[in-house]
CSV table of C-alpha atoms and ligand atoms in Angstrom, one decimal:
chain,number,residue,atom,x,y,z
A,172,UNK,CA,168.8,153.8,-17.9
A,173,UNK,CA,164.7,154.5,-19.2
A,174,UNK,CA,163.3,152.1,-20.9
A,175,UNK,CA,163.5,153.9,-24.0
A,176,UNK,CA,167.2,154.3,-24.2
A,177,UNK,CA,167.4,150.5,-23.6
A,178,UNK,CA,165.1,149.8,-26.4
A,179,UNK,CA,167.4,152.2,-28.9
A,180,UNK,CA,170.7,150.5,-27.8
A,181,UNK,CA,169.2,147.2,-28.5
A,182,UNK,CA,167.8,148.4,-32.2
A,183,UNK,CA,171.5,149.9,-32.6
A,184,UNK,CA,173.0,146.5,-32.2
A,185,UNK,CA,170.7,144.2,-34.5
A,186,UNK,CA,171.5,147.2,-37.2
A,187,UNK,CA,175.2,146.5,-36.4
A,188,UNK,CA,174.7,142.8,-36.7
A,189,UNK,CA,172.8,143.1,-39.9
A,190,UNK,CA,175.9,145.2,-41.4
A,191,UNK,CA,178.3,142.8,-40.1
A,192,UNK,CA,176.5,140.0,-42.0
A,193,UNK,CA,176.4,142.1,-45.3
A,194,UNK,CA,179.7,142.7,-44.8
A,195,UNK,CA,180.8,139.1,-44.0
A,196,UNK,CA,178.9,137.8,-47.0
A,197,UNK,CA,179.6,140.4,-49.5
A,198,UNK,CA,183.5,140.0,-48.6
A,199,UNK,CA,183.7,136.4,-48.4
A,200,UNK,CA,182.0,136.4,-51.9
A,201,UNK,CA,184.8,139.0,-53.6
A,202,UNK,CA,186.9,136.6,-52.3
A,203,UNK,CA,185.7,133.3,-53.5
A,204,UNK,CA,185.3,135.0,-57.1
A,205,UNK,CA,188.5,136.0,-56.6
A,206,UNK,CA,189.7,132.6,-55.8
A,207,UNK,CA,187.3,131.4,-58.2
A,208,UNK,CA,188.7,133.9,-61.2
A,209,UNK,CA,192.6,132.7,-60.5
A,210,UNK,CA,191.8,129.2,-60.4
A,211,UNK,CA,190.2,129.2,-64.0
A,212,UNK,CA,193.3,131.4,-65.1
A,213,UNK,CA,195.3,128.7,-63.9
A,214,UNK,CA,193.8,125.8,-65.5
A,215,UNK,CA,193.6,128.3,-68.8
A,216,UNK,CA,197.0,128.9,-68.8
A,217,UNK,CA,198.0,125.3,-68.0
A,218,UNK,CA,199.6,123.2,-71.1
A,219,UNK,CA,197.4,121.1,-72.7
A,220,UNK,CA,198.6,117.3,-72.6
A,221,UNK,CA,199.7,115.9,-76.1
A,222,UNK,CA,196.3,114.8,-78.2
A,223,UNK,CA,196.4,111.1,-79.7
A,224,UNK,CA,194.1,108.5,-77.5
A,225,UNK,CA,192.3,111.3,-76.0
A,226,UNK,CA,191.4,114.8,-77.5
A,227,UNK,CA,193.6,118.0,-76.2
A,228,UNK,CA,192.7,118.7,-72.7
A,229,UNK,CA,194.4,120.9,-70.3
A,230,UNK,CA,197.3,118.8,-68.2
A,231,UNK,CA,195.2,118.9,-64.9
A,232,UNK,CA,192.0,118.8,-65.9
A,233,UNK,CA,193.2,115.2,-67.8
A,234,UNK,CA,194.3,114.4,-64.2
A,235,UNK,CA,191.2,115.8,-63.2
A,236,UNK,CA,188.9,113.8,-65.3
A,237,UNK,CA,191.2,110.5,-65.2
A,238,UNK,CA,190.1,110.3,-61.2
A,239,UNK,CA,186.6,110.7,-61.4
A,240,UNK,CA,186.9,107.7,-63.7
A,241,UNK,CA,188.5,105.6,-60.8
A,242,UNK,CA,186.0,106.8,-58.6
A,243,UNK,CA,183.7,105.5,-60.6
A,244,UNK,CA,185.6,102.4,-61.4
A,245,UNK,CA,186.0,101.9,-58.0
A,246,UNK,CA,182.0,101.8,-57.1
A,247,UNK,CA,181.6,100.2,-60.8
A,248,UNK,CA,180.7,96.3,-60.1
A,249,UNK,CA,179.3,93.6,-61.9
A,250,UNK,CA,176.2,93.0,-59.3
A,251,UNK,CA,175.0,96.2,-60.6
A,252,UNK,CA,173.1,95.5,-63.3
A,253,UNK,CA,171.0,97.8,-65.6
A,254,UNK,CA,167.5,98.2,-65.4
A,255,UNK,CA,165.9,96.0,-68.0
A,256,UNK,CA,162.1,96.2,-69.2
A,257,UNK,CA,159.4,93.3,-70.8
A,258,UNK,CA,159.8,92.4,-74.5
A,259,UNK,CA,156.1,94.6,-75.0
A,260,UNK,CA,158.3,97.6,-74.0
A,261,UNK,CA,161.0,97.4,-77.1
A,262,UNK,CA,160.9,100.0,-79.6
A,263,UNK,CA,159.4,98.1,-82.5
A,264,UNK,CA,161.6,100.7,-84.9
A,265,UNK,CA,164.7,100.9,-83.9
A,266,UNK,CA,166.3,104.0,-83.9
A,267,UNK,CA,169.2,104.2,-86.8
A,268,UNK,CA,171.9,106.6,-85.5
A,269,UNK,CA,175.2,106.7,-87.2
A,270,UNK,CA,177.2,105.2,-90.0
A,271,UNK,CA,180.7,105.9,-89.5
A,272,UNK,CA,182.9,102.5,-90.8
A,273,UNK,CA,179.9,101.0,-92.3
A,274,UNK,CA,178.7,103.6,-95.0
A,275,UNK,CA,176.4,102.1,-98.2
A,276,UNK,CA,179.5,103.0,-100.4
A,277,UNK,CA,181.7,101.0,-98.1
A,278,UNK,CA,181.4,97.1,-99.8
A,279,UNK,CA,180.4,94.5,-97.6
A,280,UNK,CA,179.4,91.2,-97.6
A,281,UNK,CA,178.1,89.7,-94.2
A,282,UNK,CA,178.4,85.9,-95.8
A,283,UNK,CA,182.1,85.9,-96.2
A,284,UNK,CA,182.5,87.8,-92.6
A,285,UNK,CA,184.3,86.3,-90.0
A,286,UNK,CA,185.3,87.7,-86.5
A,287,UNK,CA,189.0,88.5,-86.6
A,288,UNK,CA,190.6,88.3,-83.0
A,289,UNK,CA,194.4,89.1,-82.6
A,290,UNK,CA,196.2,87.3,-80.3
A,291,UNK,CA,199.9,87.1,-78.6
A,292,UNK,CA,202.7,86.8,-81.3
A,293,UNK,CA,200.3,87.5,-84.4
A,294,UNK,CA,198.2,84.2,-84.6
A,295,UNK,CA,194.8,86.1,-85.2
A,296,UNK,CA,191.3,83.2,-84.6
A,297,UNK,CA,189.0,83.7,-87.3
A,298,UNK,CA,185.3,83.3,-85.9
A,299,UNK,CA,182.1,82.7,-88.3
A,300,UNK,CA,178.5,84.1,-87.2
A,301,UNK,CA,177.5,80.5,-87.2
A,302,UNK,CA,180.2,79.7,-84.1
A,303,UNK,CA,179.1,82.6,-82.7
A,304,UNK,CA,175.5,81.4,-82.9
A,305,UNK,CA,176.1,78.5,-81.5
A,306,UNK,CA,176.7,79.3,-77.7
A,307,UNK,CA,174.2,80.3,-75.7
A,308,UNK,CA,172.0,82.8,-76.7
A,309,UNK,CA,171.3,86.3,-74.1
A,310,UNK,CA,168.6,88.6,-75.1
A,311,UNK,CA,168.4,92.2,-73.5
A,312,UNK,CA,165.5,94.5,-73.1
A,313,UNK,CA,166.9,97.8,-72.2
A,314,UNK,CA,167.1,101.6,-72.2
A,315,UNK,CA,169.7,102.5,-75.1
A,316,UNK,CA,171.3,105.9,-74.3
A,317,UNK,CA,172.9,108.4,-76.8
A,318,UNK,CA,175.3,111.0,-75.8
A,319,UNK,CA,173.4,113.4,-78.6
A,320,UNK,CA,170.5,113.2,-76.3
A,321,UNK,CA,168.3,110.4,-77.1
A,322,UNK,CA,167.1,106.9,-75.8
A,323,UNK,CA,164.8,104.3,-76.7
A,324,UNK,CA,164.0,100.8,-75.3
A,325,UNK,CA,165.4,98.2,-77.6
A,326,UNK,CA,165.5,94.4,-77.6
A,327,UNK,CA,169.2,92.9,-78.3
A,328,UNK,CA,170.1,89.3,-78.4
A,329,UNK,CA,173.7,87.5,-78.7
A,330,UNK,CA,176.5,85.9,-76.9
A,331,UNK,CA,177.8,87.2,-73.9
A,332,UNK,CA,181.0,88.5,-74.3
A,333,UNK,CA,182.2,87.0,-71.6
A,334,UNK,CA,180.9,83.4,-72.6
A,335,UNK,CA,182.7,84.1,-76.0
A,336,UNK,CA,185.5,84.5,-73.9
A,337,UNK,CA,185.4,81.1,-72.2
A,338,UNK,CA,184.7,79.4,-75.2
A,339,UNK,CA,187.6,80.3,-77.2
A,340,UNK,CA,189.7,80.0,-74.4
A,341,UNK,CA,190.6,84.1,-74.0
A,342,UNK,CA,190.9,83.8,-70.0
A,343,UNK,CA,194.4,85.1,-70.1
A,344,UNK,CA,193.4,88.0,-72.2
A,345,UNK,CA,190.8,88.9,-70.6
A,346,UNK,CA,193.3,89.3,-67.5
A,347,UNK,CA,194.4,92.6,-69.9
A,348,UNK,CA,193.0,96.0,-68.9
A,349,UNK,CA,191.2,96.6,-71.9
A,350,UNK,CA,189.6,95.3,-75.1
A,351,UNK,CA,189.9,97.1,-78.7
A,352,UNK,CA,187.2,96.7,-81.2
A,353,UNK,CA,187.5,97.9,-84.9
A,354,UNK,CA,185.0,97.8,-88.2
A,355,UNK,CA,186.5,95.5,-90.8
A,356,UNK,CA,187.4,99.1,-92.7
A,357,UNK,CA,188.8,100.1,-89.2
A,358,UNK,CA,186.5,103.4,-89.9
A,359,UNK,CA,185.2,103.7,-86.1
A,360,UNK,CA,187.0,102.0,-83.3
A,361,UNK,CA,186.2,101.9,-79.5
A,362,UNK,CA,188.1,101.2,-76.5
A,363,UNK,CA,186.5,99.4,-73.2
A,364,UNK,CA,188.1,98.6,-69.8
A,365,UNK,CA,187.9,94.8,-69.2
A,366,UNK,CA,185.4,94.9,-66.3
A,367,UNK,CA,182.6,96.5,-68.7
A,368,UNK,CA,183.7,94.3,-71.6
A,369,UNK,CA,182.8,91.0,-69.1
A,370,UNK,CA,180.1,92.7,-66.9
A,371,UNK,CA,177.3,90.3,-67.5
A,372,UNK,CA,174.9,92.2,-69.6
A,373,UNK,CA,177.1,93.0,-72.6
A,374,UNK,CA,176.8,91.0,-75.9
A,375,UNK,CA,178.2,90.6,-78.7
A,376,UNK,CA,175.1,90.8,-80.9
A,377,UNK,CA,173.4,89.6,-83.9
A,378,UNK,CA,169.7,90.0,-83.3
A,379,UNK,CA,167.9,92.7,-82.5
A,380,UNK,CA,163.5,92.2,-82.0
A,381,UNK,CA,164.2,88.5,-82.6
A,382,UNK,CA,165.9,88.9,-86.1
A,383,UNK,CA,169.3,89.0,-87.9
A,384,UNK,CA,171.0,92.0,-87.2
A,385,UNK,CA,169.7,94.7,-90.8
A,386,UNK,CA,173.2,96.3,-92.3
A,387,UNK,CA,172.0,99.7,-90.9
A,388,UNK,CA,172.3,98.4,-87.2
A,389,UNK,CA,175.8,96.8,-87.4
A,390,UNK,CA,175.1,93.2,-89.0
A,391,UNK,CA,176.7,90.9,-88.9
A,392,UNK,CA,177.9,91.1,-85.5
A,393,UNK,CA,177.5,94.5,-82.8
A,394,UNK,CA,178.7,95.4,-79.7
A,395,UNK,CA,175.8,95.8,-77.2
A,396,UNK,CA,177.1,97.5,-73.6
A,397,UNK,CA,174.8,98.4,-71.5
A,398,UNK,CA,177.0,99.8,-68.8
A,399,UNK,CA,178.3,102.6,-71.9
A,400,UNK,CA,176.7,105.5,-73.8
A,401,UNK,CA,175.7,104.8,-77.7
A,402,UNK,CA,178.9,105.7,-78.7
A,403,UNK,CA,181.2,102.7,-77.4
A,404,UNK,CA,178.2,100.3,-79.0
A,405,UNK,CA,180.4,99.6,-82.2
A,406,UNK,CA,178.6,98.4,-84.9
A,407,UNK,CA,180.1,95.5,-87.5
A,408,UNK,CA,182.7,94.9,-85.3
A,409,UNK,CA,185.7,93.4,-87.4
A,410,UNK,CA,188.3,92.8,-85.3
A,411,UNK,CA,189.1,92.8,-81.6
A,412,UNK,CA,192.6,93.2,-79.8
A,413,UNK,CA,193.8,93.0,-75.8
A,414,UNK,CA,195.9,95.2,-74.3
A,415,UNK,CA,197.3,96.9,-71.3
A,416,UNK,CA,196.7,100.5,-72.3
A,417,UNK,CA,194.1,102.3,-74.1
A,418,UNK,CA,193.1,101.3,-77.3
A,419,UNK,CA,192.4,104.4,-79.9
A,420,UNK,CA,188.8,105.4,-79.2
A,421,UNK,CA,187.2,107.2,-82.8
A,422,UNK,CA,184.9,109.6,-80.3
A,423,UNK,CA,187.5,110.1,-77.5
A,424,UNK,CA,190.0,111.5,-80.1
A,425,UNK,CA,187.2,114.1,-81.1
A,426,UNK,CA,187.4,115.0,-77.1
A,427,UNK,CA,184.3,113.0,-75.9
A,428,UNK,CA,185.0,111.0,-72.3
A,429,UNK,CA,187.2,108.0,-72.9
A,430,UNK,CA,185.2,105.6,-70.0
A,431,UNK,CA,181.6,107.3,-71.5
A,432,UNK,CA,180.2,105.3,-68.5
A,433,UNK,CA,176.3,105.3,-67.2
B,95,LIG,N1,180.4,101.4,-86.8
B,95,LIG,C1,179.8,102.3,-86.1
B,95,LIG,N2,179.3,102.0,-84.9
B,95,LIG,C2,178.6,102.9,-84.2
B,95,LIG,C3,178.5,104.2,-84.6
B,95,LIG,C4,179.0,104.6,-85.9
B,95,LIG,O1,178.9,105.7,-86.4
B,95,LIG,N3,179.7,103.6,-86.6
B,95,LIG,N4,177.8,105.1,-83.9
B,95,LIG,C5,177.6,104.9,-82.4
B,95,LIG,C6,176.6,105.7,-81.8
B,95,LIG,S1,177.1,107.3,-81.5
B,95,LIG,C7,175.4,105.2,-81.4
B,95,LIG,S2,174.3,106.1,-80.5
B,95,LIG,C8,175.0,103.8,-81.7
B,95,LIG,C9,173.7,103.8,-82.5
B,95,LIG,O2,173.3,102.6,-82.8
B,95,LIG,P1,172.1,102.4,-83.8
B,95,LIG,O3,172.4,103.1,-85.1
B,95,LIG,O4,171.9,100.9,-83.9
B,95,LIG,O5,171.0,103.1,-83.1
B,95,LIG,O6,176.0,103.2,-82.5
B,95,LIG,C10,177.3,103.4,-82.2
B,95,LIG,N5,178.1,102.5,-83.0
B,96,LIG,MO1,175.4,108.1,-80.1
């Protein structure tokens, strides 16, 4: 063989190669998309599981989405703490977001308030502010986060939820999977699994920048969670239950993510 003949079959067989690759690629791509395409009409054409704590989801993307949240359950743990920031760093206006449960129109009078919490066989404890006000206090400095897109520093201050839960003796409900909170109108509600509820930074608030809690942020008394998104934050909470499944959820029904975890 000349040399030249050996350099044209070599050129021959890198221009077979390169079609071979094209071909390769271009098929196994038809053929994902393919896969791709049948998958989608599958999870189309699923049923949708029965709305009530949580919005109308197909069947198996509900399955879907209930094990990413124990995945993240799973790695969820109460050493991890949130990133907190100096007092100097706290939004000096604090951003006002929603009003749902605690509208102007909506009568209200923090002084005759108490903290309604509903335990086994109906007895419901009846907590004042000033109670409240009397364990020790734990202010936060942190990043607030909205789901709508927003987030601002803010300085919070309260009990810890899970020192109000020593103090009036709530151990064995706190055993429970998860905790209900309601506004006295039962307007907006939120539902939180027990380890976020007693992770060390969330509070049960009543100041925020060092003073009583305005109307407009949730006074009397707020839930500050710093493991959740803005949503699960209820403001003027009213009552609070235990329980083994989920408790309704006012944003989770409108098809937002039940655990809304960060
Ligand atoms: N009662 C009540 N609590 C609520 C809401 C609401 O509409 N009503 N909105 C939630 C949402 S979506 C966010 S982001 C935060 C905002 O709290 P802020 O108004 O104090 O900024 O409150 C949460 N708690
Ligand atoms: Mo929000």
């Amino acid at each position: 063989m000349s040399k030249v003949n050996k350099k044209a079959k070599k050129a021959l067989t890198i221009e077979q190669k390169i079609s071979r690759r094209n071909f390769i690629s271009f098929g196994s791509f038809a053929v994902l998309a393919a896969g791709a395409f049948e998958g989608w009409r599958w999870l189309y054409k699923s049923p949708d599981e029965v709305a009530g704590i949580t919005a109308r989801a197909h069947k198996p993307l509900r399955r879907a989405l209930n094990k990413t949240e124990l995945f993240f359950r799973r790695v969820f743990s109460d050493k991890h703490l949130v990133k907190t920031y100096p007092k100097s760093m706290a939004a000096k206006r604090v951003r006002v977001n929603a009003d749902i449960g605690i509208e102007a129109k909506n009568q209200f009078d923090p002084a005759t308030w108490k903290l309604q919490v509903n335990k086994k066989g109906g007895e419901v404890l009846q907590i004042t502010l000033q109670e409240l006000m009397a364990l020790p206090k734990t202010g936060i400095v942190y990043d607030f986060k909205c789901v709508e897109g927003w987030d601002q520093i803010q300085h919070w201050a309260g009990v810890k939820f899970s020192d109000f839960i020593k103090h009036f003796q709530l151990d064995e409900y706190a055993k429970m999977e998860y905790v209900g909170m309601e506004t006295p109108d039962k307007g907006y509600y939120v539902g939180i699994d027990m380890p976020s509820a007693m992770h060390p930074q969330t509070l049960l608030a009543y100041e925020v920048n060092d003073k009583p809690l305005p109307l407009s942020h949730g006074a009397p008394l707020r839930l500050i969670i710093p493991v959740k998104y803005g949503i699960k934050n209820l403001k003027r909470i009213g009552t609070i239950n235990f329980s083994n499944t989920r408790p309704h959820d006012y944003w989770a029904e409108q098809g937002y993510d039940y655990y809304s975890g960060l």
